[in-house]
GROMACS .gro file of C-alpha atoms in nm:
model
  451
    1UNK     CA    1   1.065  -4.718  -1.528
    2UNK     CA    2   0.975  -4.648  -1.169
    3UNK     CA    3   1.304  -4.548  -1.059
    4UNK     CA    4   1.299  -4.309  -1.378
    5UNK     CA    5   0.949  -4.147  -1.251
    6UNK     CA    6   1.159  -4.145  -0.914
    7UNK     CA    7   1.454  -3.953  -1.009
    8UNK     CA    8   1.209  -3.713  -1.205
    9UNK     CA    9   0.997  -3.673  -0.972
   10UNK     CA   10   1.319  -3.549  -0.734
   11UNK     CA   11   1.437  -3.385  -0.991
   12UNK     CA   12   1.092  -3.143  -1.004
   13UNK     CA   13   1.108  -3.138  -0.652
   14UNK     CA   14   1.448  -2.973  -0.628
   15UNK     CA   15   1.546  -3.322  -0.347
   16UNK     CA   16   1.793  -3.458  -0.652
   17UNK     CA   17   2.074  -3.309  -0.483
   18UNK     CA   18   2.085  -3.220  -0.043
   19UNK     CA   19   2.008  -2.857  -0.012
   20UNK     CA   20   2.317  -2.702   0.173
   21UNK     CA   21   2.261  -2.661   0.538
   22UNK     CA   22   2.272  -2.310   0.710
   23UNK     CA   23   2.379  -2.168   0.987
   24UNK     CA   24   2.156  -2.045   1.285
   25UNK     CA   25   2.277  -1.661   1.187
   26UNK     CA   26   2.145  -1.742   0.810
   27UNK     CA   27   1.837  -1.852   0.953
   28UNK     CA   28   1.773  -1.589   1.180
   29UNK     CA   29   1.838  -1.379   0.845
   30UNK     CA   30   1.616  -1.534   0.576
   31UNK     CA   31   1.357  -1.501   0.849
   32UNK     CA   32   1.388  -1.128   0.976
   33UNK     CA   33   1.140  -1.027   0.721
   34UNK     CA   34   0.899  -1.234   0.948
   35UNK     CA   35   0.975  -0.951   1.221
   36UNK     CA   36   0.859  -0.676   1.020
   37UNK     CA   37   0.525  -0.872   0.900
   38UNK     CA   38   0.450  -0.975   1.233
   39UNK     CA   39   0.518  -0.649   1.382
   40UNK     CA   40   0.185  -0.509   1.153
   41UNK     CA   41  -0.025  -0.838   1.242
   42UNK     CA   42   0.080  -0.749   1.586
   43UNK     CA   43  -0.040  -0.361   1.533
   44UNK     CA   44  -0.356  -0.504   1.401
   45UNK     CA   45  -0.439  -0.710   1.680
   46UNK     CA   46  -0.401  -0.491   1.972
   47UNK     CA   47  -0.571  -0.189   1.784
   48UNK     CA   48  -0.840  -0.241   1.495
   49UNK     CA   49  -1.079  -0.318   1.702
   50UNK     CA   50  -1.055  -0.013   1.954
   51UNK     CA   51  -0.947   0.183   1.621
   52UNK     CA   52  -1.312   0.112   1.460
   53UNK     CA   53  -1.438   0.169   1.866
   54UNK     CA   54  -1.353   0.518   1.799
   55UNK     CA   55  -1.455   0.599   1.509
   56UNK     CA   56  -1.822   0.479   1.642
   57UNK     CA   57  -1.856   0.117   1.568
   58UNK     CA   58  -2.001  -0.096   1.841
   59UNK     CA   59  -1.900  -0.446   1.994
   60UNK     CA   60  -2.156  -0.645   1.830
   61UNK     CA   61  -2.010  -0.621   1.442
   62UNK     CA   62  -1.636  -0.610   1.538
   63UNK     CA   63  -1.615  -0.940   1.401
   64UNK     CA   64  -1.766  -0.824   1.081
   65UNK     CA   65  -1.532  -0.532   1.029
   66UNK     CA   66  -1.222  -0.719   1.081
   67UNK     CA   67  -1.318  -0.979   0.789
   68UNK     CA   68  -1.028  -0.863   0.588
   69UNK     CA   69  -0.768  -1.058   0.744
   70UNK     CA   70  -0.950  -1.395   0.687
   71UNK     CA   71  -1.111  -1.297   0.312
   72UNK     CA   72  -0.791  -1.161   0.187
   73UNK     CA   73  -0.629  -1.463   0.337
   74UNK     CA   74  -0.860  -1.717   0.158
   75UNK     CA   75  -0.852  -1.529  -0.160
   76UNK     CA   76  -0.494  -1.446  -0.195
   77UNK     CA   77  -0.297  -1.703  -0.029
   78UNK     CA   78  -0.325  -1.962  -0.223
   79UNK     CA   79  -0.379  -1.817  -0.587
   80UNK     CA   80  -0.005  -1.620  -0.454
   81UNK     CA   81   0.073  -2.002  -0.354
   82UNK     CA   82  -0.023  -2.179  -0.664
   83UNK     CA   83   0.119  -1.864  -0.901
   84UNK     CA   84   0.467  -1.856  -0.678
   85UNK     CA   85   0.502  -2.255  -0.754
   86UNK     CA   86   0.518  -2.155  -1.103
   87UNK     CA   87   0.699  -1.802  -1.133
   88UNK     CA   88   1.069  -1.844  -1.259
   89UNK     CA   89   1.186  -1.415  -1.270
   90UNK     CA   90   1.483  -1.319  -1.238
   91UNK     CA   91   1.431  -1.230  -0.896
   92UNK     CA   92   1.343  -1.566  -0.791
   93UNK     CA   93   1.034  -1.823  -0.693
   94UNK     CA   94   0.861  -1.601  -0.397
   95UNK     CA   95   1.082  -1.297  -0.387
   96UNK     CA   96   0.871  -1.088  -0.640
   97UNK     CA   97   0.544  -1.189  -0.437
   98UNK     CA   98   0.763  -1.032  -0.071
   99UNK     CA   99   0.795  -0.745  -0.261
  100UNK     CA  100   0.464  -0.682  -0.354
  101UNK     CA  101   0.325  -0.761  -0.055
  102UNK     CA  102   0.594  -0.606   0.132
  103UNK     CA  103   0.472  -0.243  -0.020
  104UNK     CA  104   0.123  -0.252   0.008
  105UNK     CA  105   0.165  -0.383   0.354
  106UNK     CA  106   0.320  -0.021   0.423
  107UNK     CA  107   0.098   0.173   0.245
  108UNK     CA  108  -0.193   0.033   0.476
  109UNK     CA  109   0.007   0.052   0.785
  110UNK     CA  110   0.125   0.458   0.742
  111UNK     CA  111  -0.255   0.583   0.637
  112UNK     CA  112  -0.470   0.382   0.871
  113UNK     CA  113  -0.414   0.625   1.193
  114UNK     CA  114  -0.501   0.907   0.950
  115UNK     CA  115  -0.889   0.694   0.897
  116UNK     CA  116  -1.170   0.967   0.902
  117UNK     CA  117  -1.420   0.705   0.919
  118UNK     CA  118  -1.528   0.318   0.984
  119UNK     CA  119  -1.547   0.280   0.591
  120UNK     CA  120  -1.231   0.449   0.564
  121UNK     CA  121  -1.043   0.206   0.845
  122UNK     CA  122  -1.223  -0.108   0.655
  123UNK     CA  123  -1.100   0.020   0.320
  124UNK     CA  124  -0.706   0.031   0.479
  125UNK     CA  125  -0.735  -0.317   0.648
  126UNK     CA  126  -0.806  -0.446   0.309
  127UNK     CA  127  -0.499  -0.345   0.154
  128UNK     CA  128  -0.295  -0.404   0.427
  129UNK     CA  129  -0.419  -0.762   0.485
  130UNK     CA  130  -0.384  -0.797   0.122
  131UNK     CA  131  -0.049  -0.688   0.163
  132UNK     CA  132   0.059  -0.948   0.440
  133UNK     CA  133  -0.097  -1.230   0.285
  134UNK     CA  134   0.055  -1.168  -0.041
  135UNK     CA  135   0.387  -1.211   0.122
  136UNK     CA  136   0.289  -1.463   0.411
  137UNK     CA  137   0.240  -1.783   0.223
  138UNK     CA  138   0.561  -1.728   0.000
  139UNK     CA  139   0.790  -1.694   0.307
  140UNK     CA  140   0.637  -2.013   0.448
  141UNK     CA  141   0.704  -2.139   0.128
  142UNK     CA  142   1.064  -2.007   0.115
  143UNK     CA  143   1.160  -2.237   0.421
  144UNK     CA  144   1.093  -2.513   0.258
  145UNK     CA  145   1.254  -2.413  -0.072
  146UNK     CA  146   1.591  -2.312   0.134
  147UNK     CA  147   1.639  -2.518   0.426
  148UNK     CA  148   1.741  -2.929   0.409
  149UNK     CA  149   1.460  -3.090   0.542
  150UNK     CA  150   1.662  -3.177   0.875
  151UNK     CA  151   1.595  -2.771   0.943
  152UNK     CA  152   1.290  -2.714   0.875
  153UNK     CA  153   1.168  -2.718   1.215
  154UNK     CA  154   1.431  -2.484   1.324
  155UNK     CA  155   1.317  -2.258   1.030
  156UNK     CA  156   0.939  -2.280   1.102
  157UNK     CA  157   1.052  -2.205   1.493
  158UNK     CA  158   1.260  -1.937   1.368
  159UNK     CA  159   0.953  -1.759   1.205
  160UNK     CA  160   0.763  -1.841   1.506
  161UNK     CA  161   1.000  -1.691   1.774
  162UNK     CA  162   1.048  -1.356   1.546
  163UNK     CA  163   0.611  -1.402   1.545
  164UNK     CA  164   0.650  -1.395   1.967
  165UNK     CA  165   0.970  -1.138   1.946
  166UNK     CA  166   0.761  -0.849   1.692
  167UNK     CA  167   0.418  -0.851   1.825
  168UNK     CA  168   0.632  -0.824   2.188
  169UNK     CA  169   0.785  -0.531   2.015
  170UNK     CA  170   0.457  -0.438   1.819
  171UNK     CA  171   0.191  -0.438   2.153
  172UNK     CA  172   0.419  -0.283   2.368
  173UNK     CA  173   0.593   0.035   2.219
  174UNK     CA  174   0.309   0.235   2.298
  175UNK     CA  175   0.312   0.157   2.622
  176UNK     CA  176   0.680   0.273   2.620
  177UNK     CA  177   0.558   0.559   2.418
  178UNK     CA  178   0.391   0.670   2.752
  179UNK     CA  179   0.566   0.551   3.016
  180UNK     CA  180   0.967   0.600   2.925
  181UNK     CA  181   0.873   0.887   2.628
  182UNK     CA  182   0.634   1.098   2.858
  183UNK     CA  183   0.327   1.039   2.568
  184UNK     CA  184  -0.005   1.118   2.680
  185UNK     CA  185  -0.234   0.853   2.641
  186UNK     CA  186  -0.494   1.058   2.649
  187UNK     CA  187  -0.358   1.302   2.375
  188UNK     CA  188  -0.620   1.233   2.046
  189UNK     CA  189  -0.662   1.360   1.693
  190UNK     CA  190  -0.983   1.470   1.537
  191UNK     CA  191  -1.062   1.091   1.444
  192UNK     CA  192  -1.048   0.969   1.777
  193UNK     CA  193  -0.753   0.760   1.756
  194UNK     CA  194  -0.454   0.816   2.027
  195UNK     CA  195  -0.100   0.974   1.915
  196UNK     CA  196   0.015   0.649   2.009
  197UNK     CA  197  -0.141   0.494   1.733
  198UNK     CA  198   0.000   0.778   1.519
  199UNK     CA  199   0.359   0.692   1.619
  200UNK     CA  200   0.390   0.316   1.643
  201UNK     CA  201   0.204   0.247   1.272
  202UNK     CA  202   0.454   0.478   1.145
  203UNK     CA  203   0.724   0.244   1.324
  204UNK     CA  204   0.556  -0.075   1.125
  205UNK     CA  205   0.573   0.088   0.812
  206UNK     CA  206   0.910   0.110   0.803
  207UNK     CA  207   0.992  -0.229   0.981
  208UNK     CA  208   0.803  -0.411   0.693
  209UNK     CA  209   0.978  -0.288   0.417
  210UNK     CA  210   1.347  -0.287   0.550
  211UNK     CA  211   1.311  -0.648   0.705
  212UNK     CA  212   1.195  -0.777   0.386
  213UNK     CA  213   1.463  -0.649   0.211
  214UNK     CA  214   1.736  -0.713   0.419
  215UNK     CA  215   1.584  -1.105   0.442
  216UNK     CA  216   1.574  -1.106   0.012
  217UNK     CA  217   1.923  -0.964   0.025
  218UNK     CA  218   2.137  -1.150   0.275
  219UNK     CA  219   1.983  -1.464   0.178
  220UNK     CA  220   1.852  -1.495  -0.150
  221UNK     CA  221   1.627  -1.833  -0.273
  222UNK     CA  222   1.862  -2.059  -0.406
  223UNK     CA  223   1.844  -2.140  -0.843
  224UNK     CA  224   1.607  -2.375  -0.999
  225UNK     CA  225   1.754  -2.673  -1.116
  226UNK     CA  226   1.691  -2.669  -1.484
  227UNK     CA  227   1.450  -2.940  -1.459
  228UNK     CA  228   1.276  -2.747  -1.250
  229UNK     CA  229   1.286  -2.464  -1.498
  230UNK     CA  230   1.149  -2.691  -1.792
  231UNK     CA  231   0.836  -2.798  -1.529
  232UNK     CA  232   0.764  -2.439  -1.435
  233UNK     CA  233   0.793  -2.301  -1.815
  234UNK     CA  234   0.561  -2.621  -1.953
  235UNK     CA  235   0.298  -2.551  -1.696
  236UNK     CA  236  -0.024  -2.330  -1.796
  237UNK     CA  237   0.009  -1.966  -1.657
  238UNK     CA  238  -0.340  -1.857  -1.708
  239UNK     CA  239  -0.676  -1.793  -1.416
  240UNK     CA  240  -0.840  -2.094  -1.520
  241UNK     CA  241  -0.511  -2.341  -1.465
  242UNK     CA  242  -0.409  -2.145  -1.142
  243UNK     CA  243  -0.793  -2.213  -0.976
  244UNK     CA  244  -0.734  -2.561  -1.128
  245UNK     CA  245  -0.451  -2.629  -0.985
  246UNK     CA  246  -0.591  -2.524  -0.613
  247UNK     CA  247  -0.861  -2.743  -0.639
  248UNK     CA  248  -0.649  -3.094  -0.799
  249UNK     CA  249  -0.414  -2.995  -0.461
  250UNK     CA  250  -0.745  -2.982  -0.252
  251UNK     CA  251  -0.896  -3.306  -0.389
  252UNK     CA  252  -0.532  -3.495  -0.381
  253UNK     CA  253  -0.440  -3.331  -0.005
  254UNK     CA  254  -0.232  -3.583   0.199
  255UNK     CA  255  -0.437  -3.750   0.520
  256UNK     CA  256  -0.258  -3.594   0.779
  257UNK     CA  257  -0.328  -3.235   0.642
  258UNK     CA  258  -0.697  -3.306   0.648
  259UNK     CA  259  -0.652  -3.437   1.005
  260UNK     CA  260  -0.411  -3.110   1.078
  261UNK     CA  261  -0.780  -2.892   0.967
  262UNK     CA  262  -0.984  -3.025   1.253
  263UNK     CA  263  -0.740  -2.912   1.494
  264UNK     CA  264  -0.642  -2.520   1.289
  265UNK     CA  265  -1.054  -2.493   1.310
  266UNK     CA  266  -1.102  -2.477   1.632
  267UNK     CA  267  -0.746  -2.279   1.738
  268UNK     CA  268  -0.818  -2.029   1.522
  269UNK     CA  269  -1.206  -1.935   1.609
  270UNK     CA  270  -1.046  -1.948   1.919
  271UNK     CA  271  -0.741  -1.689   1.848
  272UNK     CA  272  -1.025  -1.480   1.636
  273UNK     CA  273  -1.242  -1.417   1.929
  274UNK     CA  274  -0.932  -1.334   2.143
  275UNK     CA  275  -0.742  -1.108   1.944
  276UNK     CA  276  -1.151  -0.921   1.928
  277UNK     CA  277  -1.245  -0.955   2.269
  278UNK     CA  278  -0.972  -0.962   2.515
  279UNK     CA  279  -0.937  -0.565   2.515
  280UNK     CA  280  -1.327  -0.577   2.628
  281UNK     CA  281  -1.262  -0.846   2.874
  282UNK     CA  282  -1.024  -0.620   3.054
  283UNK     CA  283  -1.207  -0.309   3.059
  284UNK     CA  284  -1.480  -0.494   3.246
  285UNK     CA  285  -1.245  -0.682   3.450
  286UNK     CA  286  -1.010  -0.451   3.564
  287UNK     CA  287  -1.139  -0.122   3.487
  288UNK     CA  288  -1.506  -0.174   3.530
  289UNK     CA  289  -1.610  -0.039   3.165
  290UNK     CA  290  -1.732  -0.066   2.852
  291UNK     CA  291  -1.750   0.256   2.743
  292UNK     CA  292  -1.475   0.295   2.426
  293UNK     CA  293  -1.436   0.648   2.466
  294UNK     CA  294  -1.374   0.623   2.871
  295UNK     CA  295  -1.013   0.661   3.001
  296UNK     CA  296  -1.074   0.340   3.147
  297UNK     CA  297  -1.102   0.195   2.813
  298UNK     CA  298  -0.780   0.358   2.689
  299UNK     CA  299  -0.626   0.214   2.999
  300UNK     CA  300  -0.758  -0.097   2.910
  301UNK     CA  301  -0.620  -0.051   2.535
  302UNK     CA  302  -0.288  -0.006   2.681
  303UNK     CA  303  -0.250  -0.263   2.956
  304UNK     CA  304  -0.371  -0.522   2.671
  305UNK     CA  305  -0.059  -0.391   2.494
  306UNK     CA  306   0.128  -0.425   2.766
  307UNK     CA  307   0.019  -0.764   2.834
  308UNK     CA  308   0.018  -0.878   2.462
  309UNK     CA  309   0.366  -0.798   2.454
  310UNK     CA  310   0.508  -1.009   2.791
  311UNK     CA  311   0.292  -1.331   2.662
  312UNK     CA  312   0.478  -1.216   2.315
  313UNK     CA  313   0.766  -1.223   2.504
  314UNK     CA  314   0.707  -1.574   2.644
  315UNK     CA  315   0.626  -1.711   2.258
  316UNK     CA  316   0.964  -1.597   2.171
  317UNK     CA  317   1.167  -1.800   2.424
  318UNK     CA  318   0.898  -2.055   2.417
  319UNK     CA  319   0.953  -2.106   2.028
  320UNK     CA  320   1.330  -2.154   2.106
  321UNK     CA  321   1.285  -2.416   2.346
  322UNK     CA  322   1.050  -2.595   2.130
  323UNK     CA  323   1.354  -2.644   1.880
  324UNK     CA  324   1.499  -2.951   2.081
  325UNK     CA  325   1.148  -3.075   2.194
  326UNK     CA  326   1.018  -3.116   1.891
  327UNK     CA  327   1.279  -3.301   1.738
  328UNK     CA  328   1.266  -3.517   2.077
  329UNK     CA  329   0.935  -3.585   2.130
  330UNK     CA  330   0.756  -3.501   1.836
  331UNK     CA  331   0.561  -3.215   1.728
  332UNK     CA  332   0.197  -3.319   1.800
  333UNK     CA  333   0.274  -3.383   2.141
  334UNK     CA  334   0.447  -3.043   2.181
  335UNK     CA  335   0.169  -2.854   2.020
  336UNK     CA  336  -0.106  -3.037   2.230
  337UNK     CA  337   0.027  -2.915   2.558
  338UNK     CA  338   0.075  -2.572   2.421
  339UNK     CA  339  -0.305  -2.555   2.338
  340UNK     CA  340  -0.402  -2.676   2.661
  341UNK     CA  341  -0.150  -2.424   2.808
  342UNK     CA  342  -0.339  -2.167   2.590
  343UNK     CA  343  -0.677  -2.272   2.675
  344UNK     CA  344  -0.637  -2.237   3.048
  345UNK     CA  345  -0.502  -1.911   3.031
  346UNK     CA  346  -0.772  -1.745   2.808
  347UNK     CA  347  -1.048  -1.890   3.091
  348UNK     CA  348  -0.840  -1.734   3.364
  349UNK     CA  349  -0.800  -1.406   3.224
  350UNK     CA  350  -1.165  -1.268   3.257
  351UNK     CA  351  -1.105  -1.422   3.637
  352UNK     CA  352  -0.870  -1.123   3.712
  353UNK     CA  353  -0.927  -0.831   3.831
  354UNK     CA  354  -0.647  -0.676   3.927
  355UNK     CA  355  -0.339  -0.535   3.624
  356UNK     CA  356  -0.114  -0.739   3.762
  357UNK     CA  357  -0.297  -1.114   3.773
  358UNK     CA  358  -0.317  -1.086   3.429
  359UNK     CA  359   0.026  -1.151   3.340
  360UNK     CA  360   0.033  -1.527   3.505
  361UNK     CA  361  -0.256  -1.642   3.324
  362UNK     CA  362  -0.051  -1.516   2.994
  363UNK     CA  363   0.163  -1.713   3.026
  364UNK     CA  364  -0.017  -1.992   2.901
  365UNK     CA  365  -0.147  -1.783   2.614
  366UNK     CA  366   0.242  -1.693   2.558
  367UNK     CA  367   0.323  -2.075   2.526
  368UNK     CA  368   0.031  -2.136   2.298
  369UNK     CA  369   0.107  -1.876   2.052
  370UNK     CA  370   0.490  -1.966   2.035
  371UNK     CA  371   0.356  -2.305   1.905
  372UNK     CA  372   0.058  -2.181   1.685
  373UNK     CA  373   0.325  -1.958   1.434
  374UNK     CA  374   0.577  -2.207   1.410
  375UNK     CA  375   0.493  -2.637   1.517
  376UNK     CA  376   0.219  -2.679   1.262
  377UNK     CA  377   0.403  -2.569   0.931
  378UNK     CA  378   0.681  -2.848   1.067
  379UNK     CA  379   0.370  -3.116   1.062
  380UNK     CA  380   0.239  -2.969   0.740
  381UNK     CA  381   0.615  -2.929   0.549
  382UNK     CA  382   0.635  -3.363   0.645
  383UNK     CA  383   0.337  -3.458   0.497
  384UNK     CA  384   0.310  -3.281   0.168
  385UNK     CA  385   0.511  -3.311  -0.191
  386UNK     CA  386   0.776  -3.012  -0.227
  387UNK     CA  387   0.681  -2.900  -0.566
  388UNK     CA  388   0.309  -2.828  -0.464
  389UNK     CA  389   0.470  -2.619  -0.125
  390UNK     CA  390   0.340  -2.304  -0.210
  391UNK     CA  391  -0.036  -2.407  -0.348
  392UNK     CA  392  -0.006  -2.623  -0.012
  393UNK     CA  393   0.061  -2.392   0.214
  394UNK     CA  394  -0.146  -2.117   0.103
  395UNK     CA  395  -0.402  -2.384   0.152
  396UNK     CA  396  -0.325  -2.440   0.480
  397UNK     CA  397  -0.360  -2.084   0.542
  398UNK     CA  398  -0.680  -2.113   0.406
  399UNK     CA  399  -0.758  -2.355   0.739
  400UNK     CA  400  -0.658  -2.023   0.920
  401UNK     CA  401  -0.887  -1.782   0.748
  402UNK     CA  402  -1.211  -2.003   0.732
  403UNK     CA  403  -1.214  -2.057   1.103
  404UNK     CA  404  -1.164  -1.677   1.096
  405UNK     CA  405  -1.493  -1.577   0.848
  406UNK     CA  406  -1.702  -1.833   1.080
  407UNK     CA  407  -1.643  -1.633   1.353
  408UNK     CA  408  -1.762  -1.317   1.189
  409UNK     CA  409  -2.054  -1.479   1.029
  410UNK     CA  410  -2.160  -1.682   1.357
  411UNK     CA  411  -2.054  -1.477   1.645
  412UNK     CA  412  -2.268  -1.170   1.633
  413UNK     CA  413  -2.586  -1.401   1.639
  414UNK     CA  414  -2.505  -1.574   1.983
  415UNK     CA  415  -2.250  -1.295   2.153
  416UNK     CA  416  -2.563  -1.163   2.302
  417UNK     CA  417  -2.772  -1.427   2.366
  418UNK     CA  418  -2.586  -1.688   2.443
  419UNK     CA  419  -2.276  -1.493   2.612
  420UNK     CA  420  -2.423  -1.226   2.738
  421UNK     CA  421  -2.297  -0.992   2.547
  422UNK     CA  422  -2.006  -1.037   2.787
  423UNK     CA  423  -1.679  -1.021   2.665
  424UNK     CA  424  -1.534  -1.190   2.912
  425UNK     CA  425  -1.775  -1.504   2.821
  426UNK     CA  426  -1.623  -1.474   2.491
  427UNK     CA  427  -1.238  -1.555   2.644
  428UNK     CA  428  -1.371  -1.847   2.822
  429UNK     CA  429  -1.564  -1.970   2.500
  430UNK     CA  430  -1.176  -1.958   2.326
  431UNK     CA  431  -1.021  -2.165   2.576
  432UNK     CA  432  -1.227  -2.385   2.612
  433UNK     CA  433  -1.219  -2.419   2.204
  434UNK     CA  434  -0.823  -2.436   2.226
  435UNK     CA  435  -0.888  -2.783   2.442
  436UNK     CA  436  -1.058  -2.896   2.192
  437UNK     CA  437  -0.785  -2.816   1.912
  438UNK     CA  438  -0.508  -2.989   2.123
  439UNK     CA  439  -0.771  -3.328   2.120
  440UNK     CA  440  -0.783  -3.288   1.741
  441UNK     CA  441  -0.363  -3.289   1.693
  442UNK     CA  442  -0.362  -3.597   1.858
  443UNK     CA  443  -0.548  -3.772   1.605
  444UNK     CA  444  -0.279  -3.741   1.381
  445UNK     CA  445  -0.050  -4.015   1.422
  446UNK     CA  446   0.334  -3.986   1.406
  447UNK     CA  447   0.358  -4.260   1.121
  448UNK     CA  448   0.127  -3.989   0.932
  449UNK     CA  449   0.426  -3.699   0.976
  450UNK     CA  450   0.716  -3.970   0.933
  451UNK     CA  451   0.854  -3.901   1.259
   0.00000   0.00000   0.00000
């Protein structure tokens, strides 16, 4: 009887027969689509906040405004998760949810330079946060569903290196926009918001839907096994059994994931109040402002771009040399010293005060970031059952967006009196956070992960 439950059980989780292995060019296909959605979470983090700057929103309830990313992302993620576990279409398990996603994702990214106003800018981020979670947690998802589990973490490091490679791309085009295309920087529309902005949103746009596509295309998901088919047609399809079957996978979640949330809460209310603050750090640093509508601030703006896109540029090769490290020496170990690496560049930053200091303390932010997108999803994909994947990594991805909504809810109430209203305070306050997050990965034991 209990090797019949067994087979069954492999059966449902599509691990009756090996999944064939790909090759590095397949992989760096089923994951271009990642290049296109990280390209507009890129676009997001080096201009929403300046964006709402100048259409008159002050520093104080940045963190307020920018509560799409992590409401959508609890919301969506994993009712798409639990709903993509049990979708059988014709066009596949997560494909249909890409899709989806992959529209709205440009509809949000061509209108928000056109934003007339704050409520206007909010009202965009929505959809287009909507848009990129709706087709985030099914692509993690897809990984896991494609690749043999002996590539997962060069699938997960795949996404993450295309994560350092497009918000390189994403942060620093309008930089080249000025410097090799003769833009002015200074050049503005009615609303405030730079020609730059115009140009490289329209860039995005494009980039989200065509990567998608080509991904779906080149390498599609690969069948259901039929028992498969008979588990996903006998299960319930209605609200009530979806938020059911969120909270069963909450109640039953495997040890080391709990573990795994300690450490995503304090990297992410870290990453939150960098991705806000770091543009405000440098104006004060370097450019001796905090005026939003200054040229010092657009300088500031633009150098942040520029900067955002070399520590990009160091996730990307980072990532890659993860690949053999992790498999060496395990993935906890790798991802500790990238936080710490992380956490000691965010509390030199503010330090500098000079363009060109800032780029060495990067560095370590570069390192951290390459780890973030890519090392915990190989913990996570060891520790849970395939068939719940999707409901499990949407809620996973809820440990990203509740960090996230804390942030907004508790940072306006001590940004002034406890930081100073300093934005450089604020940097220090995330690395010193990131330490923290590496302390909590190392309470997960390697037993826990099966490595």
């Amino acid at each position: 009887m209990a090797q019949v439950m067994a087979a069954t059980s492999a059966a449902l989780d599509g691990s009756a027969e090996a999944k064939p292995r790909l090759s590095l060019l397949r992989i760096i296909e089923m994951n271009l689509g990642f290049l296109g959605l990280q390209f507009s979470f890129g676009l997001q983090q080096g201009n929403m906040a300046p964006i709402y700057s100048y259409l008159g929103a002050d520093e104080a309830s940045l963190p307020i405004l920018q509560l799409a990313g992590p409401m959508t992302g609890l919301i969506v993620q994993p009712i798409i998760g639990a709903m993509s576990d049990r979708t059988n279409s014709r066009w596949g398990r997560r494909t249909p949810y890409f899709l989806i996603g992959a529209i709205l994702c440009t509809l949000g990214l061509f209108f928000m330079p056109l934003s007339s106003s704050i409520l206007m800018a909010a009202s965009l981020l929505w959809i287009l946060d909507a848009g990129n979670n709706i087709t985030m947690e099914p692509y993690r998802a897809y990984v896991s569903d494609r690749l043999d589990e002996s590539q997962h973490n060069v699938g997960f490091l795949t996404q993450s290196a295309f994560t350092g490679l497009a918000q390189c791309l994403a942060l620093g085009t309008p930089a080249l926009l000025v410097g090799m295309f003769g833009m002015n920087k200074d050049a503005i529309g009615g609303n405030n918001i730079p020609d730059t902005v115009y140009v490289v949103f329209t860039i995005g746009a494009v980039l989200s839907l065509s990567t998608i596509l080509w991904s779906v295309i080149r390498v599609p998901e690969l069948p259901l096994t039929d028992a498969q088919k008979v588990h996903i047609d006998a299960q319930p399809k209605t609200v009530a059994s979806t938020f059911r079957e969120i909270w069963d996978a909450i109640r039953e979640m495997p040890k080391p994931m709990r573990k795994l949330g300690v450490m995503m809460l304090f990297q992410w209310y870290a990453m939150g109040i960098y991705w806000t603050y770091v543009t405000y750090s440098i104006a004060r640093s370097v450019y001796n402002t905090s005026e939003p509508v200054s040229d010092g601030f657009r300088s500031a703006v633009l150098t942040n771009g520029t900067m955002g896109a070399f520590y990009n540029a160091v996730a990307f090769i980072a990532a890659l040399v993860m690949m053999p490290l992790v498999r060496k020496i395990g993935p906890r170990y790798v991802h500790a010293v990238a936080l710490v690496s992380g956490g000691l560049g965010m509390l030199a930053i503010p330090q500098m005060t000079e363009v060109s200091w800032l780029f060495p303390a990067a560095v370590g932010v570069g390192i951290c970031w390459g780890s973030i997108m890519g090392t915990p999803y190989v913990m996570l994909a060891s520790c849970i059952p395939p068939r719940r994947t999707g409901v499990y990594m949407g809620i996973f991805n809820m440990m990203i967006v509740i960090p996230m909504l804390l942030n907004a809810a508790t940072f306006p109430f001590y940004y002034e009196p406890l930081l100073g209203g300093d934005a450089r305070n604020a940097l220090m306050l995330a690395g010193v956070l990131l330490v923290c997050a590496a302390l909590a990965v190392l309470r997960v034991r390697d037993d826990e992960l099966g490595t």
